[in-house]
Each structure stands twice: as C-alpha cells, then as structure tokens.
Coordinates of C-alpha atoms and ligand atoms in Angstrom, one line a residue:
M818 CA 4.8 27.7 -11.6
E819 CA 6.6 28.9 -8.5
L820 CA 5.5 27.1 -5.3
N821 CA 5.9 29.0 -2.0
I822 CA 6.4 26.2 0.6
G823 CA 7.1 26.4 4.3
V824 CA 9.5 23.6 5.5
I825 CA 9.5 22.4 9.1
R826 CA 12.3 19.8 9.3
G827 CA 11.6 19.1 12.9
D828 CA 13.3 16.7 15.3
G829 CA 14.7 13.2 15.3
I830 CA 14.3 11.6 11.9
G831 CA 12.4 14.7 10.7
P832 CA 15.4 16.4 8.9
E833 CA 16.4 13.1 7.3
I834 CA 13.0 12.3 5.8
V835 CA 12.2 15.9 4.8
F836 CA 15.6 16.0 2.9
E837 CA 14.5 13.1 0.8
A838 CA 11.0 14.6 0.1
I839 CA 12.7 17.9 -1.1
K840 CA 15.0 15.8 -3.3
V841 CA 11.9 14.3 -5.0
L842 CA 10.1 17.6 -5.2
N843 CA 13.1 19.2 -6.9
K844 CA 13.2 16.4 -9.4
V845 CA 9.5 17.0 -10.1
G846 CA 10.4 20.6 -10.6
E847 CA 13.0 19.7 -13.2
V848 CA 10.8 17.4 -15.1
Y849 CA 7.6 19.5 -15.0
G850 CA 9.1 23.0 -15.1
H851 CA 8.3 24.2 -11.6
T852 CA 10.5 26.2 -9.2
Y853 CA 10.2 26.3 -5.4
K854 CA 10.7 28.9 -2.7
Y855 CA 11.4 27.0 0.5
N856 CA 10.9 28.9 3.7
E857 CA 12.7 27.2 6.6
L858 CA 10.6 27.2 9.7
L859 CA 11.5 26.1 13.2
M860 CA 9.1 24.1 15.3
G861 CA 9.1 21.6 18.2
G862 CA 12.4 20.8 19.9
A863 CA 14.4 22.6 17.2
S864 CA 12.6 25.8 18.0
I865 CA 12.9 25.3 21.8
D866 CA 16.7 25.0 21.4
V867 CA 16.8 28.4 19.6
H868 CA 13.9 30.4 21.0
G869 CA 13.0 28.6 24.2
I870 CA 9.4 27.9 23.0
P871 CA 8.2 25.3 20.4
L872 CA 6.6 27.8 18.0
T873 CA 7.0 31.6 17.8
D874 CA 4.4 34.0 16.5
E875 CA 6.8 35.0 13.8
T876 CA 7.1 31.5 12.5
V877 CA 3.3 31.2 12.4
A878 CA 3.1 34.5 10.4
I879 CA 5.6 33.1 7.9
A880 CA 3.7 29.8 7.7
K881 CA 0.5 31.8 6.9
S882 CA 2.3 33.6 4.1
C883 CA 3.2 30.2 2.4
D884 CA 0.9 28.3 0.1
A885 CA 1.5 25.1 2.0
V886 CA 3.8 23.7 4.7
L887 CA 5.7 20.4 4.5
M888 CA 6.7 19.0 7.8
G889 CA 8.9 16.1 9.2
S890 CA 8.0 15.1 12.7
I891 CA 8.6 16.8 16.0
G892 CA 9.4 15.7 19.5
G893 CA 12.0 13.6 21.3
D894 CA 12.3 10.7 23.7
A895 CA 10.4 12.0 26.8
K896 CA 12.5 9.8 29.1
V897 CA 15.8 11.5 28.3
S898 CA 15.1 14.7 26.4
P899 CA 15.5 18.0 28.3
W900 CA 12.5 19.4 26.3
Y901 CA 10.2 17.3 28.5
K902 CA 11.4 18.9 31.7
L903 CA 9.6 22.1 30.5
E904 CA 6.0 22.8 31.5
P905 CA 3.5 21.1 29.0
S906 CA 2.8 24.4 27.1
K907 CA 6.5 24.7 26.2
R908 CA 7.1 21.1 25.1
P909 CA 7.6 20.2 21.4
E910 CA 4.0 18.9 20.9
A911 CA 2.5 22.2 22.0
G912 CA 3.9 23.7 18.8
L913 CA 1.9 21.3 16.7
L914 CA -1.4 22.0 18.5
K915 CA -0.7 25.8 18.2
I916 CA 0.0 25.7 14.4
R917 CA -3.1 23.6 13.8
K918 CA -5.2 26.1 15.7
E919 CA -3.6 29.2 14.2
L920 CA -4.0 27.9 10.7
N921 CA -7.5 26.7 11.3
L922 CA -6.7 23.2 10.0
F923 CA -10.1 21.6 10.5
A924 CA -9.8 18.7 8.0
N925 CA -7.4 15.9 8.6
L926 CA -6.8 13.6 5.6
R927 CA -5.1 10.3 6.0
P928 CA -4.7 7.9 3.1
A929 CA -4.5 4.2 4.0
V930 CA -3.0 2.4 1.0
L931 CA -2.0 -1.2 0.8
Y932 CA 0.5 -1.7 -2.0
D933 CA 0.3 -5.1 -3.6
E934 CA 4.0 -5.4 -3.1
L935 CA 3.7 -4.9 0.7
K936 CA 0.7 -7.1 1.3
G937 CA 2.8 -9.4 3.5
A938 CA 2.8 -6.6 6.1
C939 CA -1.0 -6.6 6.3
P940 CA -2.4 -8.6 9.2
L941 CA -5.6 -9.5 7.2
K942 CA -6.1 -12.7 5.2
E943 CA -4.8 -12.5 1.7
E944 CA -8.1 -13.1 0.0
L945 CA -9.5 -9.9 1.6
T946 CA -6.7 -7.7 0.3
E947 CA -5.9 -9.2 -3.1
G948 CA -4.9 -6.3 -5.4
G949 CA -4.3 -4.0 -2.4
F950 CA -6.6 -1.2 -1.3
D951 CA -6.6 2.6 -1.4
M952 CA -8.8 4.7 0.9
M953 CA -8.7 8.3 2.2
I954 CA -10.0 9.1 5.6
M955 CA -11.3 12.6 6.1
R956 CA -11.6 13.4 9.8
E957 CA -13.0 16.6 11.3
L958 CA -10.3 17.9 13.5
T959 CA -11.4 21.0 15.4
G960 CA -14.9 20.2 16.7
G961 CA -17.0 17.5 18.4
L962 CA -16.3 15.7 21.6
Y963 CA -12.6 16.6 22.0
F964 CA -13.4 20.4 21.9
G965 CA -16.7 20.4 23.8
N966 CA -17.3 21.6 27.4
R967 CA -16.3 19.1 30.0
E968 CA -16.5 18.8 33.7
T969 CA -16.2 16.4 36.6
K970 CA -18.2 17.1 39.7
Q971 CA -20.2 15.6 42.5
V972 CA -23.8 15.1 41.6
D973 CA -25.9 14.0 44.6
G974 CA -22.7 12.7 46.3
V975 CA -21.6 10.7 43.2
L976 CA -18.5 11.8 41.3
T977 CA -19.8 12.4 37.7
A978 CA -18.0 13.4 34.5
K979 CA -19.5 15.0 31.4
D980 CA -18.1 15.6 27.9
E981 CA -20.2 17.6 25.3
L982 CA -20.4 16.6 21.7
T983 CA -21.4 19.6 19.6
Y984 CA -21.4 20.2 15.8
N985 CA -23.1 23.1 14.0
E986 CA -24.2 22.8 10.4
N987 CA -21.4 25.1 9.1
E988 CA -18.7 22.9 10.6
I989 CA -20.2 19.9 9.0
R990 CA -20.7 21.6 5.6
R991 CA -17.2 22.8 5.2
I992 CA -15.6 19.4 5.8
A993 CA -18.2 17.6 3.7
I994 CA -17.4 20.0 0.8
R995 CA -13.7 19.1 1.2
A996 CA -14.5 15.4 1.2
F997 CA -16.6 15.6 -2.0
D998 CA -14.0 17.7 -3.7
I999 CA -11.4 15.1 -2.9
A1000 CA -13.7 12.2 -4.0
M1001 CA -13.9 14.1 -7.4
K1002 CA -10.2 13.6 -7.8
R1003 CA -10.5 9.9 -6.9
N1004 CA -13.1 7.2 -7.4
K1005 CA -16.1 9.4 -6.7
K1006 CA -17.4 7.6 -3.7
V1007 CA -18.0 9.0 -0.3
I1008 CA -19.0 6.9 2.7
S1009 CA -20.1 9.2 5.5
V1010 CA -19.7 7.5 8.9
D1011 CA -21.9 8.5 11.9
K1012 CA -24.0 7.1 14.7
A1013 CA -27.3 8.5 13.4
N1014 CA -29.4 5.8 15.1
V1015 CA -28.5 7.3 18.5
L1016 CA -26.9 10.8 18.3
D1017 CA -28.5 14.1 17.4
S1018 CA -25.1 15.4 16.2
S1019 CA -25.0 12.5 13.8
R1020 CA -28.5 13.1 12.5
L1021 CA -27.5 16.7 11.7
W1022 CA -24.2 15.4 10.2
R1023 CA -26.2 13.1 7.8
K1024 CA -28.7 15.8 6.8
V1025 CA -26.0 18.4 6.0
V1026 CA -23.8 15.8 4.1
E1027 CA -26.9 14.9 2.0
E1028 CA -27.4 18.6 1.2
V1029 CA -23.8 19.0 0.1
A1030 CA -24.1 15.8 -2.0
I1031 CA -26.7 17.5 -4.2
D1032 CA -23.9 19.7 -5.7
Y1033 CA -21.8 16.6 -6.6
P1034 CA -24.1 14.4 -8.8
E1035 CA -21.1 12.4 -10.0
V1036 CA -20.2 11.3 -6.5
T1037 CA -22.0 8.3 -4.9
L1038 CA -22.8 8.9 -1.2
E1039 CA -23.5 6.1 1.3
H1040 CA -24.0 6.4 5.0
M1041 CA -22.5 3.9 7.4
L1042 CA -22.8 3.5 11.1
V1043 CA -19.5 3.8 12.9
D1044 CA -19.7 0.3 14.5
N1045 CA -20.4 -1.2 11.1
C1046 CA -17.5 0.8 9.6
A1047 CA -15.1 -0.6 12.2
M1048 CA -16.1 -4.1 11.1
Q1049 CA -16.1 -3.4 7.4
L1050 CA -12.6 -2.0 7.5
V1051 CA -11.2 -5.4 8.4
K1052 CA -13.9 -7.4 6.4
N1053 CA -13.8 -5.6 3.1
P1054 CA -11.4 -2.7 3.0
K1055 CA -11.5 -2.6 -0.8
Q1056 CA -15.0 -1.1 -0.7
F1057 CA -13.8 2.3 0.6
D1058 CA -12.7 5.3 -1.4
V1059 CA -13.3 8.4 0.8
I1060 CA -14.5 8.0 4.4
L1061 CA -15.9 11.2 5.8
T1062 CA -16.4 11.4 9.6
E1063 CA -16.3 13.4 12.8
N1064 CA -13.4 13.9 15.1
M1065 CA -13.6 11.0 17.6
F1066 CA -14.8 8.4 15.1
G1067 CA -12.1 9.5 12.7
D1068 CA -9.4 9.3 15.4
I1069 CA -10.3 5.6 16.0
L1070 CA -11.0 4.6 12.4
S1071 CA -7.9 6.2 11.0
D1072 CA -5.7 4.2 13.4
E1073 CA -7.5 1.0 12.6
A1074 CA -7.1 1.7 8.9
S1075 CA -3.4 2.5 9.3
M1076 CA -2.8 -0.9 11.2
I1077 CA -4.0 -2.8 8.1
T1078 CA -1.5 -1.2 5.8
G1079 CA 1.6 -2.4 7.5
S1080 CA 4.4 0.1 8.2
I1081 CA 4.0 3.5 9.8
G1082 CA 6.8 4.7 7.6
M1083 CA 4.4 4.5 4.6
L1084 CA 1.6 6.7 5.9
A1085 CA 1.2 10.2 4.7
S1086 CA -1.2 12.9 6.1
A1087 CA -2.5 16.3 5.4
S1088 CA -4.4 18.9 7.5
L1089 CA -6.4 21.4 5.5
N1090 CA -8.4 24.6 6.1
D1091 CA -11.0 26.2 3.9
T1092 CA -8.5 27.7 1.5
K1093 CA -6.0 25.7 -0.6
F1094 CA -3.5 25.8 2.3
G1095 CA -2.4 22.6 3.9
L1096 CA 0.1 21.2 6.4
Y1097 CA 1.5 17.9 5.1
E1098 CA 3.4 15.5 7.3
P1099 CA 4.0 11.8 7.8
S1100 CA 1.6 10.1 10.2
G1101 CA 4.5 8.7 12.3
G1102 CA 6.5 10.5 15.0
S1103 CA 10.2 11.6 15.1
A1104 CA 11.4 8.0 15.9
P1105 CA 14.2 9.1 18.2
D1106 CA 15.3 5.4 18.5
I1107 CA 16.5 5.5 14.9
A1108 CA 17.4 9.2 14.4
G1109 CA 20.8 9.9 12.8
K1110 CA 21.3 6.3 11.6
G1111 CA 20.2 7.0 8.1
I1112 CA 17.7 4.1 8.1
A1113 CA 14.3 5.9 8.4
N1114 CA 11.7 5.3 5.7
P1115 CA 11.1 8.6 4.0
I1116 CA 8.2 7.3 1.8
A1117 CA 5.4 8.7 4.1
T1118 CA 7.0 12.2 3.8
I1119 CA 7.5 11.8 0.1
L1120 CA 3.8 10.8 -0.3
S1121 CA 2.8 13.8 1.9
A1122 CA 4.7 16.0 -0.6
A1123 CA 2.6 14.4 -3.4
M1124 CA -0.6 15.2 -1.5
M1125 CA 0.7 18.8 -1.2
L1126 CA 1.1 19.0 -4.9
R1127 CA -2.4 17.5 -5.5
F1128 CA -4.4 19.4 -2.9
S1129 CA -2.7 22.8 -2.4
F1130 CA -1.4 23.3 -6.0
D1131 CA -3.8 21.2 -8.1
L1132 CA -0.8 19.5 -9.7
D1133 CA -2.4 16.1 -10.2
K1134 CA 0.0 14.9 -12.9
E1135 CA 3.0 15.7 -10.7
A1136 CA 1.4 14.0 -7.7
D1137 CA 0.7 10.9 -9.8
A1138 CA 4.4 11.0 -10.9
I1139 CA 5.5 10.8 -7.3
E1140 CA 3.0 8.0 -6.4
N1141 CA 4.0 6.0 -9.5
A1142 CA 7.7 6.4 -8.7
V1143 CA 7.1 5.0 -5.2
S1144 CA 5.2 2.1 -6.6
Q1145 CA 7.9 1.4 -9.1
V1146 CA 10.7 1.4 -6.6
L1147 CA 8.7 -1.1 -4.4
K1148 CA 8.0 -3.2 -7.5
D1149 CA 11.7 -3.2 -8.2
G1150 CA 12.2 -4.8 -4.8
Y1151 CA 13.9 -2.0 -2.9
R1152 CA 13.0 -1.7 0.8
T1153 CA 14.1 0.3 3.9
I1154 CA 14.6 -1.9 6.9
D1155 CA 11.1 -1.3 8.4
I1156 CA 9.4 -2.9 5.3
M1157 CA 12.2 -5.3 4.5
S1158 CA 11.3 -8.9 3.6
E1159 CA 13.1 -12.0 2.3
G1160 CA 14.5 -11.7 -1.3
K1161 CA 14.3 -7.9 -1.4
T1162 CA 17.1 -5.4 -1.6
Q1163 CA 17.7 -3.4 1.6
V1164 CA 18.5 0.3 1.1
N1165 CA 19.0 3.3 3.4
T1166 CA 17.1 6.6 3.6
A1167 CA 19.2 8.4 1.0
E1168 CA 19.3 5.5 -1.4
I1169 CA 15.5 5.0 -1.5
G1170 CA 15.1 8.8 -1.9
N1171 CA 17.5 8.7 -4.9
L1172 CA 15.6 5.8 -6.5
I1173 CA 12.3 7.5 -6.1
A1174 CA 13.7 10.7 -7.6
E1175 CA 15.2 8.8 -10.5
N1176 CA 11.8 7.2 -11.3
I1177 CA 10.0 10.6 -11.6
K1178 CA 8.8 10.6 -15.2
Ligands
NAD2138 P1 7.1 7.1 16.4 O1 6.1 7.1 15.3 O2 8.1 8.2 16.4 O3 7.9 5.7 16.5 C1 7.2 4.5 16.7 C2 8.0 3.3 16.0 O4 7.9 3.5 14.6 C3 9.5 3.4 16.4 O5 10.0 2.1 16.5 C4 10.1 4.1 15.2 O6 11.4 3.7 14.9 C5 9.2 3.6 14.0 N1 9.1 4.6 13.0 C6 8.4 5.8 12.9 N2 8.5 6.4 11.8 C7 9.4 5.6 11.1 C8 9.9 5.8 9.8 N3 9.7 6.8 9.0 N4 10.8 4.8 9.3 C9 11.0 3.7 10.0 N5 10.5 3.5 11.3 C10 9.7 4.5 11.8 O7 6.3 7.2 17.8 P2 6.8 7.4 19.3 O8 8.1 6.7 19.5 O9 5.6 7.2 20.1 O10 7.1 9.0 19.4 C11 8.4 9.6 19.3 C12 8.2 11.1 19.3 O11 7.5 11.6 18.2 C13 7.5 11.6 20.5 O12 8.1 12.8 21.0 C14 6.1 11.9 20.0 O13 5.5 13.0 20.8 C15 6.4 12.4 18.6 N6 5.3 12.4 17.7 C16 5.2 13.4 16.8 C17 4.3 13.4 15.8 C18 4.2 14.6 14.9 O14 5.2 15.3 14.7 N7 3.1 14.8 14.2 C19 3.4 12.4 15.7 C20 3.5 11.3 16.6 C21 4.5 11.3 17.6

C-alpha cells in the first residue's frame, strides 16, 4: 500500500521527534511492504520564517490532498522568540487553530496509557494501577461552550458575563459514531460523560449517544456524570476503555488523565474529521528548553504515528507492531532522560528511535 502523508516537522524539538517517527514508519514499511509519499509542510514558526505567516492557504490545500498528517510541535519561547512580537493572528499557534478549522477536525483523541514499566512516574498509589491502564479519551473539539456566543455587558448596573453552551444532534452523533468505531478496535466499552442531571445539552448528548449505541450491539455503553468521572479517574483508572465527552469536560478530563500517566513525552494524540483523515501529533509542545540537545523523548510522536496507521489507514497489525516495539524497549530498560529512573539505561532521542525501529516485528 502507498501511504500519502503530510509531514509538519514544526519548531523546537518538533523536527527531532518527527525524524524518529519517520524512521520507525520506514521500518514498518520494510517489514510489512508499504511505501510512503511524504509531503513536507511548513507550519508555525518555521512557516513564519519563510512566508511571514504561520500557515499558508497553499499548505492547507496540500494537507487536504494527503490521507493523514503527522506533526511534531510548533511554537517557541514566548519570552525570547521574535515570532511572539507579531500580532496574535500571525503567531505560530494561530497556524494550529487554522488547520484544525480548515480540516474540520471535530474529534480529538488522546490515549492515556500507563505502562507497567513506568508505573513509578504515576502519582497514584500502586494498588490502584497494578498492571497499568489504557484508556482513550474522545473529546468533541469544535462545539460547545468554547465556540458558543459570549458577551460581557452591564445588566441593571451590574457587570455580567455570559457563555452559551450549544450542541445539535448532528454534532453529537458524528463524534459518538467515531467513539463507537474506536471502541470496536479496542475493548468494546464506551463511557459517555455528561452532566445530564443539570444541563439540557447533556440530556440531548445522552439521548443521541444511546441512539448510536443501537448500531453497535457488541459495545457496552455506560453513562457517567462528569464530577463522578473526575473522581473515578484517580480512584479506579483501570475501569476505562473509551471515554466519550463534550469539549470542555474533555479538556479538563484529558489533562487529568495525562497527569496520572507520568511523562508528557509519552502522550500521543489525534484529531479526526468525518472521513478517515486525521492530524496526528504528540500532546506536548515544542519544548524550546531542550531543543537541539538530542534528548527529547520521541515516543509520543512514534505512538501518534501508530495511531495514524490504525485510524487513517486501518493498518492495525502495523500499529500493534509499533506499540509492541515501544513496550519492548521500555521492558528492556531503555529510557530517555525525562522518564529515567535508577537502574535503567539512559539513551538519547536517536538511540531510542533506533531501538524502537529494530524491535518492529
Ligand atoms: P512543552 O510541552 O513544550 O514543555 C513543557 C515541559 O515538558 C518542558 O520542560 C519540556 O522540556 C518537557 N517536554 C515536552 N515534550 C517533551 C518531550 N518530548 N521529551 C522530553 N521532555 C518534553 O510546553 P510549553 O513549554 O508550555 O510550550 C512550549 C511551546 O510549545 C510554546 O510555544 C507552546 O505554545 C507550544 N505548544 C505547542 C503545542 C502543539 O504544537 N500542539 C502544544 C502545546 C504547546
């Protein structure tokens, strides 16, 4: 199979970690007989340096013509980088918001995985996390409170602010379908998180999710109130497979879930639209403090590439091969500095990339 992939290397550690992900993808290609067409795309600071803006329309058009986009991270140190002297709409992060909008990326997918080998990095008690955990948070990304009408005005002489939370049934249905599809590739359990005891938008959310569930008889559906979910994540994280939720709840819960996994350098993410297309990137930023030192952890980007194979190309065996290779390298005791612990072998960005590529079976 030939895979047509857009590649945004980005800024800071972005080029270093994307280089390792491509190394691993190429090894997967050799072992499983796939070839790649990589389309290099500029975004963020790298695009500002060349074009004066963080994302050109031409780049968006090329991204749209790809089957998926693999991205590093964009942005610099706001205190010193000249990019942050520009007006907000021309700064690196504006490129990210524009590409998400242009590509209609309404579903954000963040796995939170605690590898047994890294359980020391988890702030929870050991008995709660024995054996590790593996959940996927599916957050609606383009609706809800963050995109509603808002205003601040005087009402009867009192300064008053208002934010609207709106969802229509189509917005809920399309993301619920994605969540159930993904559950079918995992442990077939969806926990839909809402606040249906208070909010109308949550009651509609629950109704539509139940309608979608009818088409997935193999998947178990549970509903959980968001306040309870926040507690359950730290009380019994092993109970979760796929968490499906709206924009603001997902924003908060996905950060909570990432905290209990340990290092930011391990966390992959994907943003999807209603086709097979997706933008795959590590959850962390461009880490300007360690850029160019060759010590960044590329695993989040490598695992994002695995998500790309699974969700945009339906190459489940190949995605498993990457995830197994990462587990094996951790089991063998190799660590980048951010996840280093006593008795393990410290390696740099390129070395851990080589080890993961060698373990692709
Ligand atoms: P950051 O995630 O870049 O860094 C936070 C800390 O985590 C730093 O100490 C960094 O060294 C460490 N870290 C991050 N990724 C790592 C990795 N792969 N390996 C080892 N250590 C890693 O967050 P920040 O410092 O707040 O932001 C830096 C820049 O990144 C800013 O310009 C911000 O806007 C941008 N940013 C971009 C994205 C994106 O591209 N999607 C996301 C978040 C932040």
